[in-house]
Structure formats: structure tokens, C-alpha cells
Coordinates of C-alpha atoms in Angstrom, one line a residue:
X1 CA 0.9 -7.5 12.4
X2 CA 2.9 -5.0 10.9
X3 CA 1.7 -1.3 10.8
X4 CA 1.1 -1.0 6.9
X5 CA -0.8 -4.5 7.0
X6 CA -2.9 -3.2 9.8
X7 CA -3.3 0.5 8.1
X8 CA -4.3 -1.2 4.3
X9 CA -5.7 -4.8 5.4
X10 CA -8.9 -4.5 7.8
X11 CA -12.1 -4.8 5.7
X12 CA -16.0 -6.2 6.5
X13 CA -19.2 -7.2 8.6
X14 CA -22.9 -9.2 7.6
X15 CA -24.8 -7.7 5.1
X16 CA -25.9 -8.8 1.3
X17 CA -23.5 -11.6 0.1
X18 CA -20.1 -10.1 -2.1
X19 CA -21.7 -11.2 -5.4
X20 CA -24.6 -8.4 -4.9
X21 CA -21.9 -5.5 -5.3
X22 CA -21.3 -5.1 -9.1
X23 CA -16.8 -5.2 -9.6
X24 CA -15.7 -1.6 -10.1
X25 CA -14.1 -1.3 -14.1
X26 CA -10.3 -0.7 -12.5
X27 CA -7.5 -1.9 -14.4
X28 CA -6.5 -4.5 -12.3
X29 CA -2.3 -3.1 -13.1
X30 CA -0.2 -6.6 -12.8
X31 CA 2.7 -5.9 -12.2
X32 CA 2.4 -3.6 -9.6
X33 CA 5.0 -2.3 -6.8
X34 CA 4.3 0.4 -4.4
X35 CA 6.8 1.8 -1.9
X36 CA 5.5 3.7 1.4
X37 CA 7.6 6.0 4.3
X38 CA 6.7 4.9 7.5
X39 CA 6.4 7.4 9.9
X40 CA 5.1 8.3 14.4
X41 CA 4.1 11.5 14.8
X42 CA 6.2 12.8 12.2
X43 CA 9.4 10.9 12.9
X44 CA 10.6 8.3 9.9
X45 CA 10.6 5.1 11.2
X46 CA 11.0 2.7 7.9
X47 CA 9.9 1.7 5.0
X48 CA 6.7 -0.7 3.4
X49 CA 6.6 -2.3 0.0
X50 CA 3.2 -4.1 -1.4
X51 CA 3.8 -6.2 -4.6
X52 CA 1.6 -8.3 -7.0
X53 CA 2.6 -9.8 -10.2
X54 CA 1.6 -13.3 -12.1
X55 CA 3.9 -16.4 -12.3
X56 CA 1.8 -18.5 -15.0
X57 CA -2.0 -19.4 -13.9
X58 CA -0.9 -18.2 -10.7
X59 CA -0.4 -14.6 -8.6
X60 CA 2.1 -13.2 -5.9
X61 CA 1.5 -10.7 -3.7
X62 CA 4.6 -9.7 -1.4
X63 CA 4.3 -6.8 1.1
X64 CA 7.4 -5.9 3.4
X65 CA 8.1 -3.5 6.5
X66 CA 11.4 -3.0 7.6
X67 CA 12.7 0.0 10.1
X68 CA 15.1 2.2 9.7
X69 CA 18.2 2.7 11.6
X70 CA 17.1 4.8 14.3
X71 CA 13.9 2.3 15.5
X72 CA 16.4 -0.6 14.4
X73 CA 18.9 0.3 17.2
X74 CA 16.4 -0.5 20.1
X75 CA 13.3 -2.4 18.3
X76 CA 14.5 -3.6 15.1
X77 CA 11.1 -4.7 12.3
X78 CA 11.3 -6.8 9.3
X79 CA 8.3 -8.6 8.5
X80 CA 7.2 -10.0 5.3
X81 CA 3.8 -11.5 4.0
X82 CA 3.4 -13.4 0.6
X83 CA 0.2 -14.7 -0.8
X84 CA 0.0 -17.7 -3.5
X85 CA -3.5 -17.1 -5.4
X86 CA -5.7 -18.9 -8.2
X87 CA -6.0 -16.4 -10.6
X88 CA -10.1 -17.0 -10.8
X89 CA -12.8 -15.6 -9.2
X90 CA -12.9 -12.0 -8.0
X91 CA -9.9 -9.9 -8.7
X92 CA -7.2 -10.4 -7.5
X93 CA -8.2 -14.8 -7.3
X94 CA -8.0 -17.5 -4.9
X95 CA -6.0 -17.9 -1.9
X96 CA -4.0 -20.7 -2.4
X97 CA -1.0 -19.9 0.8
X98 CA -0.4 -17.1 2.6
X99 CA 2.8 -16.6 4.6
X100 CA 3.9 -14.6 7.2
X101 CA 7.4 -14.1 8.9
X102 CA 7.3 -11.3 11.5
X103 CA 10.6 -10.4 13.0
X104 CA 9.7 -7.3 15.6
X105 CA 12.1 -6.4 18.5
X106 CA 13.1 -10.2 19.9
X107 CA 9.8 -12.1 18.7
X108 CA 9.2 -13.6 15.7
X109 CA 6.2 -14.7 14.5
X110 CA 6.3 -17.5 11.2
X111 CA 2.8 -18.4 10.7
X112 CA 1.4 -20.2 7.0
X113 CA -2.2 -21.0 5.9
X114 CA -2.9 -23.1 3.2
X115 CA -6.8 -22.4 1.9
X116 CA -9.3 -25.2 0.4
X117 CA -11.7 -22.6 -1.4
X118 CA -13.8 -25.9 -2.7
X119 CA -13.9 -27.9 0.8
X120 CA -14.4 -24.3 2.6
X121 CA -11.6 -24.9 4.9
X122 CA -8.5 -23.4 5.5
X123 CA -5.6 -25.0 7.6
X124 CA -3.5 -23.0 10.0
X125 CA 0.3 -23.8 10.6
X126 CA 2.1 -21.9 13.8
X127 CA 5.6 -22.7 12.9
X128 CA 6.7 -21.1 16.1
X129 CA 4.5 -23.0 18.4
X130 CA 4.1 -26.2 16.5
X131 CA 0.3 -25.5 16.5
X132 CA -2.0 -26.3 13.9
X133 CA -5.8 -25.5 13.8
X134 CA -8.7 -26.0 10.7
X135 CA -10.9 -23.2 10.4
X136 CA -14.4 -23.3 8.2
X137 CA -14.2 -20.4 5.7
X138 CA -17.6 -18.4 3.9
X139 CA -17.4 -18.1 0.4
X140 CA -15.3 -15.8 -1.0
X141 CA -13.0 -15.5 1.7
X142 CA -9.7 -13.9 1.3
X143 CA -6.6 -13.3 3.0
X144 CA -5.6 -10.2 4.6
X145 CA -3.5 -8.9 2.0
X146 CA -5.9 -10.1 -1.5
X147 CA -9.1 -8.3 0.4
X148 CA -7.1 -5.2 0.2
X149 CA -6.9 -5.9 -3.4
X150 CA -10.6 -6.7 -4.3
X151 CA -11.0 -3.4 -2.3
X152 CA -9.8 -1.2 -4.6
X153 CA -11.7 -3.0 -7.3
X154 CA -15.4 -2.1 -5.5
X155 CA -17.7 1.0 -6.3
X156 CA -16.2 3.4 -3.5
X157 CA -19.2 6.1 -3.0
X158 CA -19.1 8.5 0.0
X159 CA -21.5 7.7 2.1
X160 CA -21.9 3.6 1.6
X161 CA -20.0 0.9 2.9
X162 CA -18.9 -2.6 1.3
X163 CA -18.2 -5.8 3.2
X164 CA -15.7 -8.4 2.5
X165 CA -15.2 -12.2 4.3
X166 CA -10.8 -12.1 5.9
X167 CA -9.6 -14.5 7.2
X168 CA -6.3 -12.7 9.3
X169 CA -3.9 -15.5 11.3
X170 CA -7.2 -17.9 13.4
X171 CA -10.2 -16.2 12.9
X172 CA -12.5 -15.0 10.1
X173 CA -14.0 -12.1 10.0
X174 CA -16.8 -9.9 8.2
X175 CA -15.6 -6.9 8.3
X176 CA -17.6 -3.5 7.0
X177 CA -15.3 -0.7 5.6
X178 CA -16.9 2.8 5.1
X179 CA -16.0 5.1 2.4
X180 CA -16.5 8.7 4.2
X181 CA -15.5 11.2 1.6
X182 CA -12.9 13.0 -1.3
X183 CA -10.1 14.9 -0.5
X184 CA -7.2 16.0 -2.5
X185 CA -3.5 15.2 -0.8
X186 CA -0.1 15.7 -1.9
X187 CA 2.2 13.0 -0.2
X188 CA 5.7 12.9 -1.5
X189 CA 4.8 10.4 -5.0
X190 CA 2.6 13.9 -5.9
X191 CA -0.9 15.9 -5.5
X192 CA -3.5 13.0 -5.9
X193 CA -7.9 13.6 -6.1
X194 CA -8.6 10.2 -3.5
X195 CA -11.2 8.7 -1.3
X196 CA -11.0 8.3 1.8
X197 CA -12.1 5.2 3.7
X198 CA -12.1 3.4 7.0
X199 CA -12.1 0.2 8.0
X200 CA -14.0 -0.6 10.8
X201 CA -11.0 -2.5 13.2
X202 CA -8.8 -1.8 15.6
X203 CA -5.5 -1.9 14.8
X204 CA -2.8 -4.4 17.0
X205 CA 0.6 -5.5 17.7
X206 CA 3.9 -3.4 17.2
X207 CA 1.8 -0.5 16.0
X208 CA -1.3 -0.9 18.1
X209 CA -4.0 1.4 17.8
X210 CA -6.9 2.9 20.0
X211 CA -8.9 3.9 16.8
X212 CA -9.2 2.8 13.5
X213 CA -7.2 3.3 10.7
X214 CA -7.8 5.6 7.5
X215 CA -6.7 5.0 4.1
X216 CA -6.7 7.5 1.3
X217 CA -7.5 5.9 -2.4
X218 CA -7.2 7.5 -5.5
X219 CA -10.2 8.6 -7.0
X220 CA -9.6 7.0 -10.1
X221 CA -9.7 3.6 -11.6
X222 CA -6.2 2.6 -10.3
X223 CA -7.4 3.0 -6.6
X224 CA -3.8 3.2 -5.9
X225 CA -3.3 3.8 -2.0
X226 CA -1.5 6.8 -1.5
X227 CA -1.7 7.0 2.4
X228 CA -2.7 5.4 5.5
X229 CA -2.6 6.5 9.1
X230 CA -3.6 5.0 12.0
X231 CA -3.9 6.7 16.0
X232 CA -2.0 4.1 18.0
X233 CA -1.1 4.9 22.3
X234 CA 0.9 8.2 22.2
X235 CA 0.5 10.0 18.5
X236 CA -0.3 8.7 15.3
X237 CA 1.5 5.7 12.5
X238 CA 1.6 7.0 9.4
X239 CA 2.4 5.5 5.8
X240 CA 2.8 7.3 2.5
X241 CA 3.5 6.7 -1.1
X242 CA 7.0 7.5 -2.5
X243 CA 7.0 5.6 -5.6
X244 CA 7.1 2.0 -7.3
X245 CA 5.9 1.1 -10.6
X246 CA 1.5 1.9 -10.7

């Protein structure tokens, strides 16, 4: 899993059901496009994207991580993730597909999962392998990428943590994320009032971490993430906002 999906994607664990948590009045921006710097321990290492706009009753979230020429000379990265959703239900909708084509050093990892939100089933396609699994889903389960999204649109209060059903590749998780404090930042998009939360994973593949990962919200209704970092074996992943369209 790429480094900005593991920094902005890991959220949940068992508490009261999703439907208990009144939806936080955000703005729910469509279109939206972020770009991010990728950096280790200080060096630039490539560039992430996240991307979600409508196409009729339906919406499209892209995000992409690609390196830059110096990692590209000895472990080249270019993955992509798309996610096909219903636009009903909590923001940002339905899974419908979500797609994955990993391209990191010489493996490559294509991988698509088609959801049945009213059977609660969702059917797994390795196209690498050939393999194909069916795996029962909660309610409310959403893919890595559209739980980041329903995220941002959740009362964030220091202190408290919410939980959200992911399904990520074979397995489905509940996954608790805590929101720990505020802090103002200044990352190179400008000086931002955020919140700062955690989700409660461990981060793996290319960028595998030893700790968790943090990511820093904007303390307003956009909850636009502004920068994520993760510890990984020697030094720290780090991704921050440069601009898009929010």
C-alpha cells in the first residue's frame, strides 16, 4: 500500500454502531484535488494526489503516488487507487469498485473489489495471482480511500475517538481513530489552525512503519488534510499539501 494511502486511510474498532455519531456540517467540496510532497527524513521522494468528483448518480475518487527521479533510479513507485461509489448513504456514498494497480520497485500488485452493499458481500479479484475470495461486509463498510472521506465529515473533538467499518485488500476491519489535539502548521499550501488525529494501525509495505501514522486536519469545516507522517524502520515518511483545487 502506498505511503499516502497508509498515512490518510487507516480508521476504526467495536464500539456504538456509525449511525450513533451525528455527520459533522462540512461542505462536502465535489470537485476536489489535493496534491502532497512526499518526503524520508527530509529528503523528497515524490509526489501524492487524492481526487473526488461526480460523473452523474455516481462518484470517483482517484489517489496517485509516484516517485521522483532520485528514488525512481533504484526503486521506482507508481500506484494508483480509484473508487466507483453510489452517491447515497453517508458522505462520500456506496462502494460500488475499488481498484488498485501498485507498481513498486519490480512487483506489481493489480487487485479490484466489487461491493454488494444490499447482499453484505463484497468479492475480491487478485489479478496478479488469479485469486478470488468473497468476504461478508458490516453495514456501512467502506473502502480504504471513501473512509478517509466520511472521516473528515465526523465531529473531531480532542480527546474522543470515532470508529469506522474498512474493508482494505481481504480483510475487514473496525478500526478506532483518536483525535489527540489542535495545533497550528504552516506546510508549503500555507499556515493552517488543524486537528490532529491518529489512526490506530500500523502502517505496511513500501513505506512500512513501526508506529502509527498522524494526520493533521484542518480545523474547519473543509477538514482538508494538510499533512501526514508516519515513523517507518530508519526515520520518518512524510506527506504535505502543496496545492490542488479545495
Amino acid at each position: 500500500m502506498n505511503c499516502f494511502t497508509l498515512l490518510l486511510a487507516s480508521l476504526l474498532l467495536a464500539a456504538l454502531p456509525m449511525t450513533a455519531s451525528p455527520a459533522w456540517p462540512a461542505s462536502g467540496r465535489v470537485p476536489e484535488k489535493l496534491v502532497f510532497s512526499l518526503s524520508w527524513t527530509g529528503i523528497p521522494v515524490g509526489i501524492a494526489t487524492q481526487e473526488i468528483a461526480d460523473a452523474g448518480e455516481l462518484r470517483r475518487i482517484v489517489s496517485t503516488a509516484r516517485s521522483n527521479d532520485w528514488l525512481s533510479a533504484f526503486f521506482p513507485v507508481d500506484d494508483r487507487t480509484e473508487s466507483i461509489l453510489e452517491k447515497s448513504g453517508p458522505f462520500p456514498g456506496k462502494t460500488r469498485t475499488f481498484k488498485m494497480l501498485f507498481k513498486e520497485g519490480r512487483r506489481v500488485r493489480d487487485r479490484e473489489i466489487t461491493f454488494d452493499a444490499a447482499g453484505r458481500i463484497a468479492h475480491y479479484h487478485d489479478r496478479v495471482s488469479g485469486k478470488r475470495l468473497s468476504i461478508a461486509l458490516e453495514p456501512d463498510t467502506f473502502d480504504i480511500y471513501s473512509s478517509f472521506f466520511y472521516v473528515r465529515h465526523q465531529p473531531l473533538e480532542p480527546g474522543k475517538s470515532i470508529y469506522i467499518n474498512v474493508l482494505d485488500s481481504k480483510k475487514l476491519h473496525r478500526i478506532e481513530i483518536r483525535v489527540l489535539q489542535r495545533e497550528r502548521i504552516t506546510v508549503p499550501a500555507g499556515d493552517f489552525n488543524t486537528i490532529k488525529i491518529e489512526p490506530m494501525v500500523k502502517p505496511v509495505g513500501v513505506f512500512e512503519g513501526k508506529r502509527g501514522a498522524y494526520i493533521w486536519l484542518t480545523d474547519d469545516e473543509r477538514r482538508i488534510p494538510v499533512k501526514a507522517q508516519t515513523k517507518v524502520a530508519v526515520g520518518s515518511v512524510t506527506a504535505v499539501l502543496t496545492g490542488g483545487n479545495y
